[in-house]
Coordinates of C-alpha atoms in Angstrom, one line a residue:
M4 CA -0.2 0.1 -0.2
S5 CA 1.5 3.5 -0.8
R6 CA 1.6 6.2 1.4
I7 CA 0.6 9.9 1.7
S8 CA 3.7 12.4 1.5
S9 CA 4.8 13.5 4.9
G10 CA 6.6 16.5 4.0
S11 CA 4.0 18.6 4.9
L12 CA 2.5 16.7 7.9
P13 CA 2.5 18.0 11.4
K14 CA 5.2 16.6 13.4
V15 CA 2.7 14.3 15.5
C16 CA 2.1 11.1 14.1
R17 CA 4.1 11.8 10.9
P18 CA 3.6 8.7 8.7
K19 CA 6.9 7.3 7.3
A20 CA 5.6 7.8 3.6
S21 CA 7.0 7.5 0.2
P22 CA 6.8 10.6 -2.2
I23 CA 3.2 11.5 -3.2
S24 CA 3.7 10.7 -6.7
E25 CA 3.1 7.0 -5.8
L26 CA -0.7 8.1 -5.1
T27 CA -1.1 9.2 -8.8
E28 CA 0.2 6.4 -10.1
I29 CA -3.1 5.5 -11.1
A30 CA -3.2 8.1 -14.1
S31 CA 0.4 7.5 -15.3
P32 CA -0.1 4.4 -17.2
R33 CA -2.4 6.3 -19.5
C34 CA 0.1 9.2 -20.0
A35 CA 2.8 6.7 -20.9
V36 CA 0.4 5.0 -23.5
M37 CA -0.5 8.5 -24.9
A38 CA 3.2 9.2 -25.0
S39 CA 4.0 6.1 -26.8
K40 CA 1.1 6.7 -29.2
L41 CA 1.8 9.8 -30.6
R42 CA 2.8 9.3 -34.2
P43 CA 3.9 11.7 -36.8
A44 CA 1.2 13.6 -38.3
R45 CA -0.5 13.8 -41.9
N46 CA 0.9 17.0 -42.3
E47 CA 3.7 19.4 -40.6
R48 CA 1.0 21.6 -38.8
Y49 CA -0.4 18.7 -37.0
Y50 CA 3.3 17.4 -36.2
A51 CA 4.1 20.1 -34.6
Y52 CA 1.1 20.1 -32.4
A53 CA 1.8 16.5 -31.4
R54 CA 5.3 17.4 -30.4
I55 CA 4.1 20.0 -28.0
F56 CA 1.2 17.4 -26.6
H57 CA 4.2 15.0 -26.3
S58 CA 6.1 17.6 -24.1
N59 CA 3.3 18.2 -21.8
L60 CA 1.8 14.6 -21.1
C61 CA 3.5 14.6 -17.6
R62 CA 1.7 17.3 -16.4
C63 CA -1.8 16.0 -16.5
E64 CA -1.1 13.0 -14.9
R65 CA -4.0 13.4 -12.3
D66 CA -6.3 15.2 -14.6
R67 CA -9.4 14.0 -16.3
M68 CA -9.7 12.8 -20.1
R69 CA -8.7 15.8 -22.4
V70 CA -8.7 16.4 -26.0
T71 CA -5.2 15.6 -26.1
D72 CA -6.0 11.9 -25.2
L73 CA -8.3 11.4 -28.1
L74 CA -5.3 13.1 -30.7
A75 CA -3.2 10.6 -29.2
E76 CA -5.4 7.7 -29.6
Q77 CA -3.9 6.2 -33.0
S78 CA -7.0 3.7 -33.6
L79 CA -9.4 6.4 -33.9
Q80 CA -7.0 8.5 -36.4
L81 CA -8.6 11.8 -35.4
R82 CA -7.0 15.0 -37.1
L83 CA -7.1 18.6 -35.7
E84 CA -8.0 21.0 -38.2
T85 CA -8.0 24.0 -35.9
P86 CA -5.0 26.1 -34.8
S87 CA -6.2 25.5 -31.1
S88 CA -4.1 26.7 -28.2
M89 CA -2.4 24.3 -25.9
K90 CA -4.9 25.6 -23.3
R91 CA -7.9 24.7 -25.2
L92 CA -6.9 21.4 -26.0
G93 CA -6.0 20.7 -22.4
R94 CA -10.0 21.2 -21.5
E95 CA -11.6 17.9 -20.1
I96 CA -14.2 15.6 -21.8
A97 CA -17.1 15.3 -19.7
R98 CA -18.9 12.6 -22.0
C99 CA -19.8 12.1 -25.6
A100 CA -23.0 13.7 -27.2
P101 CA -24.2 12.5 -30.7
A102 CA -26.0 15.3 -32.1
E103 CA -27.5 16.2 -35.7
H104 CA -29.2 19.1 -34.8
L105 CA -28.6 22.6 -36.1
D106 CA -28.9 23.8 -32.3
P107 CA -28.1 20.9 -30.2
T108 CA -27.4 23.2 -27.1
P109 CA -30.4 22.6 -25.1
Y110 CA -29.3 19.0 -24.8
L111 CA -25.7 19.8 -23.7
E112 CA -23.6 20.5 -20.7
P113 CA -20.2 22.0 -20.2
N114 CA -17.1 20.2 -21.6
V115 CA -19.4 17.5 -23.8
L116 CA -17.6 16.3 -27.1
V117 CA -20.0 16.8 -29.7
L118 CA -20.4 13.9 -32.4
T119 CA -21.6 14.7 -35.5
S120 CA -21.7 13.4 -39.5
G121 CA -23.4 16.8 -40.6
I122 CA -26.9 15.1 -41.7
G123 CA -29.1 17.9 -42.4
M124 CA -26.6 20.6 -42.6
N125 CA -26.4 20.9 -46.4
F126 CA -25.5 24.5 -46.6
T127 CA -22.7 26.7 -47.5
E128 CA -23.2 30.0 -46.1
P129 CA -20.6 30.8 -43.6
S130 CA -22.7 32.9 -41.1
I131 CA -25.1 29.6 -40.8
W132 CA -21.7 27.7 -39.8
D133 CA -20.8 30.4 -37.6
G134 CA -24.1 30.8 -35.5
Y135 CA -23.7 27.1 -35.5
V136 CA -20.3 27.1 -33.9
E137 CA -21.1 30.3 -31.8
R138 CA -24.0 28.3 -30.0
L139 CA -21.5 25.4 -29.1
T140 CA -19.1 28.0 -27.5
R141 CA -21.8 29.3 -25.3
V142 CA -22.2 25.7 -23.5
P143 CA -19.1 25.4 -23.9
V144 CA -17.9 22.3 -25.4
S145 CA -14.6 20.7 -25.3
A146 CA -14.3 20.1 -28.9
L147 CA -16.4 19.3 -32.3
A148 CA -15.8 15.6 -33.9
F149 CA -16.9 15.8 -37.7
A150 CA -17.2 12.5 -39.5
V151 CA -16.9 12.9 -43.4
G152 CA -17.9 10.4 -45.8
V153 CA -21.8 10.1 -45.1
A154 CA -23.3 13.7 -45.7
H155 CA -19.8 15.5 -46.4
R156 CA -16.9 14.2 -48.5
E157 CA -14.8 16.7 -46.9
L158 CA -14.8 19.2 -43.9
P159 CA -17.0 22.4 -44.9
K160 CA -14.8 25.3 -45.4
G161 CA -17.3 27.5 -43.3
L162 CA -17.1 25.0 -40.5
I163 CA -13.5 25.3 -40.5
E164 CA -13.2 28.9 -40.4
A165 CA -15.9 29.1 -38.0
C166 CA -14.2 26.7 -35.5
A167 CA -11.0 28.7 -35.8
R168 CA -13.0 32.1 -35.1
H169 CA -14.5 30.8 -32.2
D170 CA -11.6 28.9 -30.7
V171 CA -13.3 25.2 -30.9
P172 CA -11.2 22.4 -31.4
L173 CA -12.2 20.7 -34.9
L174 CA -11.4 17.1 -35.1
E175 CA -11.8 15.2 -38.7
V176 CA -13.3 11.6 -38.3
P177 CA -12.1 9.5 -41.1
T178 CA -14.8 7.1 -43.0
T179 CA -12.9 4.1 -41.6
V180 CA -14.1 5.0 -38.0
P181 CA -17.7 5.2 -37.1
L182 CA -18.8 7.9 -34.4
F183 CA -19.9 4.8 -32.2
K184 CA -16.3 3.9 -32.0
I185 CA -15.3 7.2 -30.5
N186 CA -18.1 7.4 -28.2
Q187 CA -17.2 3.6 -27.0
H188 CA -13.8 4.9 -26.4
V189 CA -14.4 8.1 -24.5
E190 CA -17.1 6.0 -22.1
Y191 CA -14.4 3.5 -21.7
M192 CA -11.7 6.0 -20.6
L193 CA -14.2 7.7 -18.3
Q194 CA -15.3 4.5 -16.5
A195 CA -11.8 3.9 -16.0
E196 CA -11.1 7.0 -14.4
R197 CA -13.7 6.7 -12.0
I198 CA -12.8 3.4 -11.1
A199 CA -9.3 4.6 -10.5
L200 CA -10.7 7.6 -8.7
T201 CA -12.7 5.4 -6.2
D202 CA -9.5 3.4 -5.7
R203 CA -7.5 6.4 -5.0
G204 CA -10.4 7.6 -2.4
W205 CA -10.3 4.7 -0.7
R206 CA -6.1 4.4 -0.6
L207 CA -6.4 7.9 1.1
A208 CA -9.1 6.9 3.5
D209 CA -6.8 3.9 4.4
E210 CA -3.9 6.2 5.2
C211 CA -6.2 8.5 7.3
A212 CA -7.3 5.4 9.2
R213 CA -3.7 4.3 9.8
L214 CA -2.9 7.7 11.1
A215 CA -6.3 8.0 13.1
S216 CA -5.3 4.8 14.8
Q217 CA -2.0 6.2 15.9
G218 CA -3.8 8.9 17.6
A219 CA -3.3 11.7 14.9
E220 CA -5.0 14.9 15.5
I221 CA -7.6 16.4 12.9
S222 CA -5.1 18.7 11.7
T223 CA -2.9 15.6 10.5
L224 CA -5.7 14.0 8.7
L225 CA -6.5 17.1 7.1
A226 CA -2.7 17.6 6.1
A227 CA -2.6 14.3 4.4
I228 CA -5.9 15.2 2.5
H229 CA -4.3 18.2 1.4
S230 CA -1.3 16.4 0.4
V231 CA -3.4 14.8 -2.5
L232 CA -5.7 17.6 -3.3
E233 CA -3.1 20.2 -3.2
L234 CA -5.8 22.4 -2.2
P235 CA -6.9 24.1 1.0
V236 CA -9.1 21.9 3.5
A237 CA -11.1 22.9 6.6
V238 CA -13.8 21.0 9.0
Y239 CA -16.7 23.5 9.7
D240 CA -19.2 22.6 12.7
A241 CA -22.8 23.0 12.6
F242 CA -22.7 26.7 13.6
D243 CA -20.1 27.4 10.8
S244 CA -17.2 28.0 12.8
I245 CA -13.7 26.3 11.8
I246 CA -13.0 23.3 14.0
A247 CA -9.8 22.5 12.0
Q248 CA -7.9 23.7 8.8
Y249 CA -5.0 22.9 6.8
P250 CA -2.6 24.9 5.8
T251 CA -3.2 27.3 8.8
T252 CA -2.3 30.2 6.7
V253 CA -5.7 30.4 4.5
T254 CA -8.3 32.5 5.5
W255 CA -12.0 31.1 5.7
R256 CA -15.1 32.6 6.0
T257 CA -17.3 31.8 9.2
G258 CA -20.7 32.7 10.4
A259 CA -23.3 33.9 8.2
T260 CA -20.5 35.0 5.7
R261 CA -19.7 31.3 5.0
G262 CA -22.5 31.1 2.5
A263 CA -20.9 33.8 0.1
Q264 CA -17.9 31.5 -0.9
P265 CA -18.7 30.2 -4.4
D266 CA -15.3 28.7 -4.8
V267 CA -15.5 26.2 -1.8
F268 CA -16.9 22.7 -2.3
N269 CA -18.6 21.2 0.8
L270 CA -19.2 17.5 1.6
T271 CA -21.4 16.5 4.4
L272 CA -19.1 14.1 7.4
P273 CA -21.7 10.8 8.4
M274 CA -21.5 11.7 12.1
G275 CA -25.1 10.4 12.9
L276 CA -26.2 14.0 14.3
R277 CA -28.9 16.2 13.0
N278 CA -26.4 18.8 12.3
P279 CA -23.3 17.4 11.5
C280 CA -19.9 19.0 10.5
Q281 CA -18.6 19.5 6.9
L282 CA -15.5 19.1 5.1
A283 CA -14.7 22.3 2.8
V284 CA -12.4 22.4 0.0
R285 CA -11.1 25.5 -1.4
L286 CA -11.4 25.2 -5.1
L287 CA -8.8 27.1 -7.1
R288 CA -9.6 25.1 -10.1
P289 CA -13.0 23.8 -11.1
S290 CA -13.5 20.0 -10.8
S291 CA -15.9 17.1 -10.3
E292 CA -13.9 14.8 -8.8
F293 CA -13.9 15.9 -5.1
E294 CA -16.9 13.9 -4.1
P295 CA -16.0 10.2 -5.5
L296 CA -12.1 10.9 -3.9
L297 CA -13.3 12.4 -0.5
T298 CA -16.6 10.1 0.2
P299 CA -14.5 7.3 2.1
V300 CA -12.0 9.8 3.9
T301 CA -15.2 11.4 5.2
S302 CA -15.9 8.5 7.3
I303 CA -12.5 8.5 9.0
L304 CA -12.9 12.4 9.8
A305 CA -16.3 11.6 11.7
M306 CA -15.3 8.7 13.8
Q307 CA -12.2 11.0 14.8
L308 CA -14.8 14.0 15.3
N309 CA -17.0 11.5 17.2
R310 CA -14.2 10.1 19.5
S311 CA -14.0 13.2 21.6
V312 CA -17.8 13.3 22.0
T313 CA -17.8 9.6 22.6
V314 CA -15.1 9.8 25.4
D315 CA -16.6 13.0 26.8
A316 CA -20.1 11.7 26.9
S317 CA -19.1 8.3 28.9
S318 CA -17.5 10.7 31.4
Q319 CA -20.4 13.2 31.8
Q320 CA -22.2 11.8 34.6
D321 CA -19.0 11.3 36.5
M322 CA -17.9 14.9 35.9
L323 CA -21.3 15.7 37.1
R324 CA -21.0 14.3 40.2
F325 CA -17.3 15.4 40.7
V326 CA -18.3 19.3 40.0
N327 CA -21.2 18.7 42.4
R328 CA -19.4 17.6 45.1
C329 CA -16.5 20.2 44.8
V330 CA -19.3 23.2 44.7
S331 CA -20.9 21.5 47.9
W332 CA -18.9 22.8 50.7
S333 CA -21.4 22.1 53.5
E334 CA -22.1 18.4 52.6
A335 CA -19.4 17.0 50.7
T336 CA -16.1 16.5 52.7
R337 CA -12.5 16.0 51.2
N338 CA -13.3 12.3 51.0
D339 CA -16.2 12.4 49.0
V340 CA -14.3 14.8 46.4
A341 CA -11.4 12.2 46.0
G342 CA -13.8 9.5 45.6
A343 CA -15.5 11.1 42.8
F344 CA -12.3 12.3 41.4
H345 CA -10.9 8.3 41.5
E346 CA -14.5 7.4 39.5
L347 CA -13.2 9.4 36.7
G348 CA -10.5 7.3 35.9
L349 CA -7.8 9.9 36.3
S350 CA -4.6 9.3 38.0
R351 CA -4.4 10.7 41.6
G352 CA -0.7 11.1 41.3
A353 CA -0.4 13.2 38.2
D354 CA -1.1 16.9 38.1
T355 CA -4.4 17.9 36.8
A356 CA -5.1 21.1 35.0
L357 CA -8.7 22.6 34.5
V358 CA -10.8 24.7 32.1
V359 CA -14.1 26.6 32.3
A360 CA -15.7 28.1 29.6
D361 CA -18.7 30.3 28.9
L362 CA -20.4 28.4 25.5
G363 CA -23.8 30.4 25.9
G364 CA -25.4 32.4 23.2
E365 CA -22.6 33.0 20.3
H366 CA -20.3 31.3 21.8
A367 CA -21.9 27.6 21.2
A368 CA -20.2 27.8 18.1
A369 CA -16.9 27.0 19.8
A370 CA -17.9 23.7 21.6
W371 CA -16.3 21.4 18.8
Q372 CA -13.1 23.6 18.3
L373 CA -12.5 23.6 22.4
R374 CA -13.5 20.1 22.6
L375 CA -10.9 18.9 20.0
A376 CA -8.1 21.4 21.0
L377 CA -8.1 19.7 24.5
H378 CA -7.8 16.2 23.1
D379 CA -5.1 17.8 20.9
A380 CA -3.4 19.0 23.9
F381 CA -3.6 16.3 26.5
H382 CA -3.6 12.7 26.5
D383 CA -6.4 12.4 29.3
V384 CA -9.4 14.5 29.2
R385 CA -12.7 14.7 31.0
V386 CA -15.3 16.8 29.9
A387 CA -18.9 17.8 30.9
E388 CA -21.3 20.3 30.1
I389 CA -23.6 22.0 32.8
D390 CA -25.7 25.1 31.7
D391 CA -23.9 26.3 29.0
R392 CA -20.4 26.0 30.9
L393 CA -18.0 23.6 29.5
I394 CA -15.8 22.3 32.5
A395 CA -13.0 20.0 31.3
L396 CA -10.2 18.1 33.6
M397 CA -6.8 17.4 31.8
Q398 CA -3.7 15.3 32.5
F399 CA -0.4 14.5 30.6
P400 CA 0.1 17.2 28.3
R401 CA 1.3 16.0 24.5
D402 CA 3.9 18.8 24.2
G403 CA 4.6 20.3 27.3
I404 CA 2.1 22.4 29.6
A405 CA 3.3 25.7 28.1
E406 CA 2.4 24.5 24.5
A407 CA -1.1 23.1 25.7
T408 CA -1.6 26.5 27.4
A409 CA -0.9 28.3 24.4
H410 CA -3.0 25.8 22.3
L411 CA -6.3 26.7 24.4
L412 CA -5.5 29.9 24.8
G413 CA -5.5 30.7 20.9
V414 CA -8.9 28.7 20.5
R415 CA -10.7 31.8 20.1
A416 CA -9.9 35.2 21.0
D417 CA -13.4 36.4 22.4
L418 CA -14.2 33.0 24.1
P419 CA -14.9 33.6 27.8
L420 CA -12.5 30.8 29.3
V421 CA -10.5 30.4 32.3
L422 CA -7.6 27.9 32.3
R423 CA -6.1 26.9 35.7
E424 CA -2.5 25.5 35.1
P425 CA -1.9 21.8 36.8
T426 CA -3.0 21.7 40.4
H427 CA -0.9 19.0 42.6
T428 CA -3.6 18.1 45.4
I429 CA -7.4 17.3 45.6
D430 CA -7.9 20.4 47.8
E431 CA -6.1 22.6 45.5
L432 CA -7.9 21.5 42.7
R433 CA -11.2 21.9 44.3
I434 CA -10.6 25.5 45.2
S435 CA -9.3 26.1 41.9
L436 CA -12.4 24.6 40.5
V437 CA -14.8 27.0 42.2
H438 CA -12.3 29.7 41.7
A439 CA -12.5 29.4 37.7
L440 CA -16.4 28.9 37.7
D441 CA -16.6 32.7 39.4
L442 CA -14.1 34.0 37.3
V443 CA -15.5 33.0 33.9
R444 CA -18.8 34.9 34.8
H445 CA -16.8 38.0 34.2
A446 CA -14.4 36.9 31.6
E447 CA -14.4 38.3 28.0
K448 CA -11.6 36.4 26.6
P449 CA -9.3 33.5 27.4
V450 CA -7.3 33.9 30.7
V451 CA -4.9 32.2 32.9
A452 CA -6.4 31.8 36.7
P453 CA -4.2 32.9 39.4
A454 CA -3.3 30.4 42.3
L455 CA -5.6 31.5 44.3
G456 CA -9.0 34.0 44.5
L457 CA -11.5 35.1 47.0
S458 CA -14.3 33.4 45.5
A459 CA -12.7 30.3 46.4
V460 CA -11.9 31.3 49.9
V461 CA -15.3 32.2 50.4
A462 CA -16.8 29.3 48.8
A463 CA -14.3 27.0 51.2
A464 CA -15.3 29.0 54.3
A465 CA -19.0 28.7 53.6
G466 CA -19.0 25.1 54.3
R467 CA -17.6 25.7 58.0
G468 CA -20.3 28.1 59.1
A469 CA -19.3 31.2 57.6
R470 CA -22.3 31.5 55.7
E471 CA -24.5 31.5 58.9
S472 CA -22.3 33.8 60.5
A473 CA -22.6 36.1 57.7
H474 CA -26.3 36.1 57.5
R475 CA -26.5 37.2 61.1
F476 CA -24.0 40.0 60.3
L477 CA -26.0 41.4 57.7
A478 CA -29.4 40.9 59.2
P479 CA -29.8 44.3 61.0
L480 CA -29.0 45.8 57.8
L481 CA -31.7 44.0 56.0
E482 CA -34.0 44.7 58.6
H483 CA -33.4 48.0 58.6
D484 CA -34.1 48.4 54.8
E485 CA -37.5 46.4 54.9
K486 CA -39.0 48.6 57.9
R487 CA -37.8 52.0 56.6
S488 CA -37.9 51.5 52.9
T489 CA -34.3 52.6 52.5
E490 CA -31.7 51.3 50.5
L491 CA -28.5 50.5 52.6
L492 CA -27.9 47.1 51.7
P493 CA -27.6 47.7 47.9
T494 CA -25.5 50.8 48.6
L495 CA -22.8 48.9 50.5
R496 CA -22.7 46.2 47.6
A497 CA -22.2 49.0 44.8
W498 CA -19.5 50.6 47.1
L499 CA -17.8 47.5 47.2
R500 CA -18.2 46.4 43.9
N501 CA -16.7 49.8 42.7
D502 CA -13.5 49.4 44.8
A503 CA -15.0 52.2 47.7
Q504 CA -14.6 54.7 45.1
P505 CA -17.5 57.5 45.9
S506 CA -17.6 58.9 42.4
R507 CA -18.1 55.4 40.9
T508 CA -20.8 54.6 43.2
C509 CA -22.6 57.9 42.7
D510 CA -22.5 57.6 39.2
E511 CA -24.2 54.0 39.7
L512 CA -26.5 54.7 42.0
F513 CA -27.7 58.3 40.7
I514 CA -27.0 59.9 44.0
H515 CA -25.1 63.0 45.5
R516 CA -21.9 62.4 47.2
N517 CA -23.2 63.5 50.7
S518 CA -25.9 61.3 50.3
L519 CA -23.4 58.5 49.8
G520 CA -21.5 59.5 52.7
Y521 CA -24.6 59.5 54.9
R522 CA -25.6 56.1 54.1
L523 CA -22.1 55.0 54.7
R524 CA -22.1 56.4 58.3
R525 CA -25.5 54.6 58.8
I526 CA -24.1 51.0 57.7
E527 CA -21.3 51.7 60.0
Q528 CA -23.7 52.5 63.2
I529 CA -25.9 49.5 62.1
L530 CA -23.3 46.8 61.8
N531 CA -20.9 48.7 64.4
I532 CA -18.0 48.1 62.0
S533 CA -15.7 51.0 60.6
L534 CA -15.7 51.3 56.8
D535 CA -12.4 53.3 57.0
T536 CA -10.3 50.5 57.6
L537 CA -9.1 47.5 55.2
D538 CA -10.6 44.9 57.9
G539 CA -13.9 46.7 57.9
K540 CA -14.1 46.7 54.1
A541 CA -13.0 42.9 54.1
T542 CA -15.3 41.9 56.5
C543 CA -18.3 43.3 54.7
L544 CA -17.1 42.0 51.5
M545 CA -16.8 38.4 52.7
A546 CA -20.3 38.7 54.5
L547 CA -21.9 39.7 51.2
R548 CA -19.9 37.2 49.1
L549 CA -21.2 34.5 51.5
V550 CA -24.7 35.5 51.6
E551 CA -24.8 35.8 47.7
L552 CA -22.9 32.6 47.2
E553 CA -24.6 30.6 44.3
P554 CA -24.5 27.1 44.0
Y555 CA -22.6 25.9 40.4

């Protein structure tokens, strides 16, 4: 089995491969036969074209059947009667279309080879021939094969001039060659090409399956596909966001603007989902080969994409249990959290990093990309989605924690994501998770969480009687507001939220600075605490955080 070129593949799981030319060997025999069958022409003009064809045969090894193929086939004895350019003679042939109508265009599709013997075309006016050829040009056709001997002893002069004028290759078919033979030859060659293309597609799928069995990333599989197509490729999710692409330097449209890409071929991946992902190929040249070539490999891509979901789904319930025990400081003990962590199947002796991301609203489009990035960056990953939040625990980075961190922070620049670098103990992991759940509510882009945060300390203290004490501490203030219809508690909350800055607090509450000062003095009297000291501010802040602590 030949292998795909590894020259452009990522270093991870790079296959030991032979040159890419081996994958295109299916086209080489036909070009070799063409080269051997180029024969001396009937006149010097044709012989000159034959030499040009010979020198360019190797360039079309992977192309479809061309007009040059017919001229190189000795058994057909075709003769070129127009000074057509190399580019024009290199046009592919989609099929044969026998047609004796003066206007056959309603029955033609682009790149057909028109076969005619000119029956019923017994006229000599150049304008009529010109109109006939002009209509063929609008289709456009690949060439016109005109049989002599039945209705015309020789090619009509008006037809030759019209074909030369409109750059339509005119092939003279001798009396010894029936048009049926040309049709049969073309159909045989096209069928052989379809079989060879399908075989090439299965070989590509086999190579990608081998890479996938070695743990290759989606980007590695796309690199293998790119090495065969030599065109940019990408995978879109159901939200028209890019999951992976190769090469990474190419710009793709996403979201609502994706539909405005007429130069992209899309193929749905068989994932068993209502809204599956799609493989996209940037078309730098028109081609109809992609579907039979890529259909087999789409199954491999779908399996790799589903792999992360399958692994994540199997750990969903275990992750829910672990998260619930981490945030339940009053009910869950350290042993309860350690037991839930053990059920995840992760190593208790290894460092554990964590990610919390907000996938609500427009950020839902990043779900696939983030899941793949997690599995690409770490060997062991456990993921759960809880109320539009993705929570992941990761162990054993593939290329180092610095590379893994950079990879995850680069998923999307506007994704609210909190990454906590590896923790060493269950207690540190528990506090870090609670802290990350609080930080992600205020994040507007990917950030790395600090080692400790106030929200984590507050959550840890809540399970040891601190919340009840906070309720008793703030109760007089709440009672005062209810009896006298004042807003002292909201004022205290706004003042602390604005870092005890009077101007910002007044702007938020729409009150005068003197009113704020009066309210703060009343709060000090009711709570019997000084707000001028750092200890007083910290006490009120902790009390508010404990009272307002939300379950995650």
